[in-house]
Short mmCIF file of C-alpha atoms in Angstrom, two decimals:
data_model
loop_
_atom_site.label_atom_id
_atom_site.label_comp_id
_atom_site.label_asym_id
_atom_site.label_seq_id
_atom_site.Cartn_x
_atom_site.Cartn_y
_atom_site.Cartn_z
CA UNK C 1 86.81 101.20 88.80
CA UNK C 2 89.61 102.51 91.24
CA UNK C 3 90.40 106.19 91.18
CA UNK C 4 92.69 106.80 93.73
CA UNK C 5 96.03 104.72 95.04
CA UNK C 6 94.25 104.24 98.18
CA UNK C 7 92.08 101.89 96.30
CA UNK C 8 94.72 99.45 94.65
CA UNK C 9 97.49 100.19 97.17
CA UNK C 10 98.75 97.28 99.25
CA UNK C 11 98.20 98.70 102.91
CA UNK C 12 100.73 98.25 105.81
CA UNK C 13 103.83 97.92 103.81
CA UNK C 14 106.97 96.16 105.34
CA UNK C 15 109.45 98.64 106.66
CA UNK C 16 112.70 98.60 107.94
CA UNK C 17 114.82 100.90 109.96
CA UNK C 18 117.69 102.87 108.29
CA UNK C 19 120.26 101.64 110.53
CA UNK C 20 119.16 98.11 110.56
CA UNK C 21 121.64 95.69 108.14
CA UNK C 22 120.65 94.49 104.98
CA UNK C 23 119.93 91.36 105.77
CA UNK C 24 116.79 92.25 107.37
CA UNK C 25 115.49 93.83 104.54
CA UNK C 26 115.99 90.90 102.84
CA UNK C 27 114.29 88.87 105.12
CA UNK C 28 111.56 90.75 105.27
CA UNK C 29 111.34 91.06 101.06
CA UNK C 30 111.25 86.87 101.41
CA UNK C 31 108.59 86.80 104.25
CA UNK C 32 106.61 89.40 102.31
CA UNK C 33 107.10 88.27 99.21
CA UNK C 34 107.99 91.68 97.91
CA UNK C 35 110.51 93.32 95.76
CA UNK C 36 111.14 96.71 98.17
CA UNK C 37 110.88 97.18 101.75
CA UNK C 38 110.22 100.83 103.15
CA UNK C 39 112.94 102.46 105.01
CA UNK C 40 112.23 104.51 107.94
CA UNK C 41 114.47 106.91 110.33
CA UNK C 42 112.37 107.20 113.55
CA UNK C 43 109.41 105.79 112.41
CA UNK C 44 109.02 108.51 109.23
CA UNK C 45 109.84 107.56 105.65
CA UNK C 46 113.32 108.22 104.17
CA UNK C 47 113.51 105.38 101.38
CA UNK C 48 112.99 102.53 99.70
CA UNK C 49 114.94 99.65 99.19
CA UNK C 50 114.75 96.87 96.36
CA UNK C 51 116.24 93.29 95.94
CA UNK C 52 117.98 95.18 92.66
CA UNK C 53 119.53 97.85 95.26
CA UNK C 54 120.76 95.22 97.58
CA UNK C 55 122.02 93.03 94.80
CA UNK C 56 124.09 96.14 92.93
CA UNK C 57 124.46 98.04 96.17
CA UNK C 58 125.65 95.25 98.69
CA UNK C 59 126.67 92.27 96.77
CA UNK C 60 128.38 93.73 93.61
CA UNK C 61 129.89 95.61 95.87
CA UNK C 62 131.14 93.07 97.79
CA UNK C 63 130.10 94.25 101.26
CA UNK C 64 128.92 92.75 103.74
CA UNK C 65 124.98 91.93 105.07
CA UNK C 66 125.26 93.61 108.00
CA UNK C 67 125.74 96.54 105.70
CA UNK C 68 123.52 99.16 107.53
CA UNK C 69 120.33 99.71 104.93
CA UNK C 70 120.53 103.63 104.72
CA UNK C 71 124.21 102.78 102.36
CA UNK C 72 121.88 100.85 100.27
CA UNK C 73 118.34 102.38 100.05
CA UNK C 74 117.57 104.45 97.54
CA UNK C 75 116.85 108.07 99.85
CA UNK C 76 115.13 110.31 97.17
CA UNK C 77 112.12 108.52 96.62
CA UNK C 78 108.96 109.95 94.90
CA UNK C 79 105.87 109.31 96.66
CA UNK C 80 102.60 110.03 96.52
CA UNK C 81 99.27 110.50 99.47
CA UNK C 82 96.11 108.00 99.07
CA UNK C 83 94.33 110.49 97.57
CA UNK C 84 96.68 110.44 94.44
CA UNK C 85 94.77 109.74 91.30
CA UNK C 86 95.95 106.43 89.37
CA UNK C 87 96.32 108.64 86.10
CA UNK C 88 99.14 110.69 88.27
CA UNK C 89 100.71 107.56 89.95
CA UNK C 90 101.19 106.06 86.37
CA UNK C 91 102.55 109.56 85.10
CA UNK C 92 104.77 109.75 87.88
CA UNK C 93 106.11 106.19 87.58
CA UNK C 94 106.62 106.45 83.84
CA UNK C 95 109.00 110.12 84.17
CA UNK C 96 110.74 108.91 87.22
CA UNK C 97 111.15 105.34 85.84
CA UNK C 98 110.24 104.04 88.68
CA UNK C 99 108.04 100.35 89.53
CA UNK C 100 107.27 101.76 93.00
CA UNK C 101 105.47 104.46 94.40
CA UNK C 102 105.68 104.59 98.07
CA UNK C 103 101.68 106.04 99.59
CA UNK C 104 102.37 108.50 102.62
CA UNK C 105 100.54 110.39 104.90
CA UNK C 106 102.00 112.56 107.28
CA UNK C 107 105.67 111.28 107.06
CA UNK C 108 104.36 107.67 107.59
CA UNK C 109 104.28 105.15 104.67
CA UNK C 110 101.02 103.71 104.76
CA UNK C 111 100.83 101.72 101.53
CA UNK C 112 102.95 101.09 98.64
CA UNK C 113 101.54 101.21 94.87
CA UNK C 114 103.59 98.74 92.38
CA UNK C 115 103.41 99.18 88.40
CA UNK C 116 101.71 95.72 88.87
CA UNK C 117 98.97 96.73 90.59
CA UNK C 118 98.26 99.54 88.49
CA UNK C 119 98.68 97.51 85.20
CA UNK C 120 95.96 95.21 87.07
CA UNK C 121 93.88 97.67 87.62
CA UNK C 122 94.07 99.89 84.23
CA UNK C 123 94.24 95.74 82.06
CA UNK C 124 93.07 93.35 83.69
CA UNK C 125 93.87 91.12 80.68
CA UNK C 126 97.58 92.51 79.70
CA UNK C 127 100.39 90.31 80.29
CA UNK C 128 101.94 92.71 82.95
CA UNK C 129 98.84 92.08 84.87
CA UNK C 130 98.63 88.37 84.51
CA UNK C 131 102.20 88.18 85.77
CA UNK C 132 101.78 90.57 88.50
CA UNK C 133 98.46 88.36 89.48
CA UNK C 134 100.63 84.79 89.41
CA UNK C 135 103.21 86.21 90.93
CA UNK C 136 101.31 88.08 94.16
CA UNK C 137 104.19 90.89 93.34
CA UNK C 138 104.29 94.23 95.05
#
């Protein structure tokens, strides 16, 4: 059974740079199949964006998709190291309401931790998990 994030994380998350448009986040959710895309600013985590951000951020808002990401991106992100128990990660995700925990290490995102993976993980059998599983979602 996993005890850390390190062991259900996925690894090598897609990122994008802050002053890249939107669009490219977006592209990168599709060719990922993923729901957030890291943000970066030299390299060294300073968000997270989400399809929901781009849709309520960008579109609702009637901007444009060269809308740089950083007016999108959500900046104050929680986050947590590898080393972060999966009891914390779910603790953290359910008083933050979040679905997605960036995993950093030394400014650097090197994984990203979803409520589905944990729900795999902690259920195996729970409906959460079985969508998360069809789905491949991050």
């Amino acid at each position: 059974m996993a005890k850390t994030v390190a062991d259900v994380m996925t690894s090598h998350p897609a990122t994008v740079e802050a002053d890249q448009p939107v669009s490219v986040a977006a592209a990168l959710m599709r060719d990922n199949d993923a729901g957030a895309v890291i943000v970066n600013d030299n390299g060294r985590m300073q968000g997270i964006i989400t399809d929901r951000d781009i849709t309520v951020r960008v579109v609702a808002a009637d901007k444009a998709p060269g809308t740089p990401v950083r007016e999108a991106c959500s900046p104050y992100v929680e986050a947590v190291g590898p080393d972060t128990s999966i009891d914390q990660a779910v603790q953290l995700m359910r008083s933050h309401a979040v679905r997605r925990l960036p995993v950093v290490e030394d400014g650097r995102a090197v994984g990203i931790v979803s409520l589905g993976d944990l729900a795999l993980e902690r259920d195996p059998n729970s409906a959460l998990a079985d969508i998360s599983a069809a789905e491949g979602n991050q």
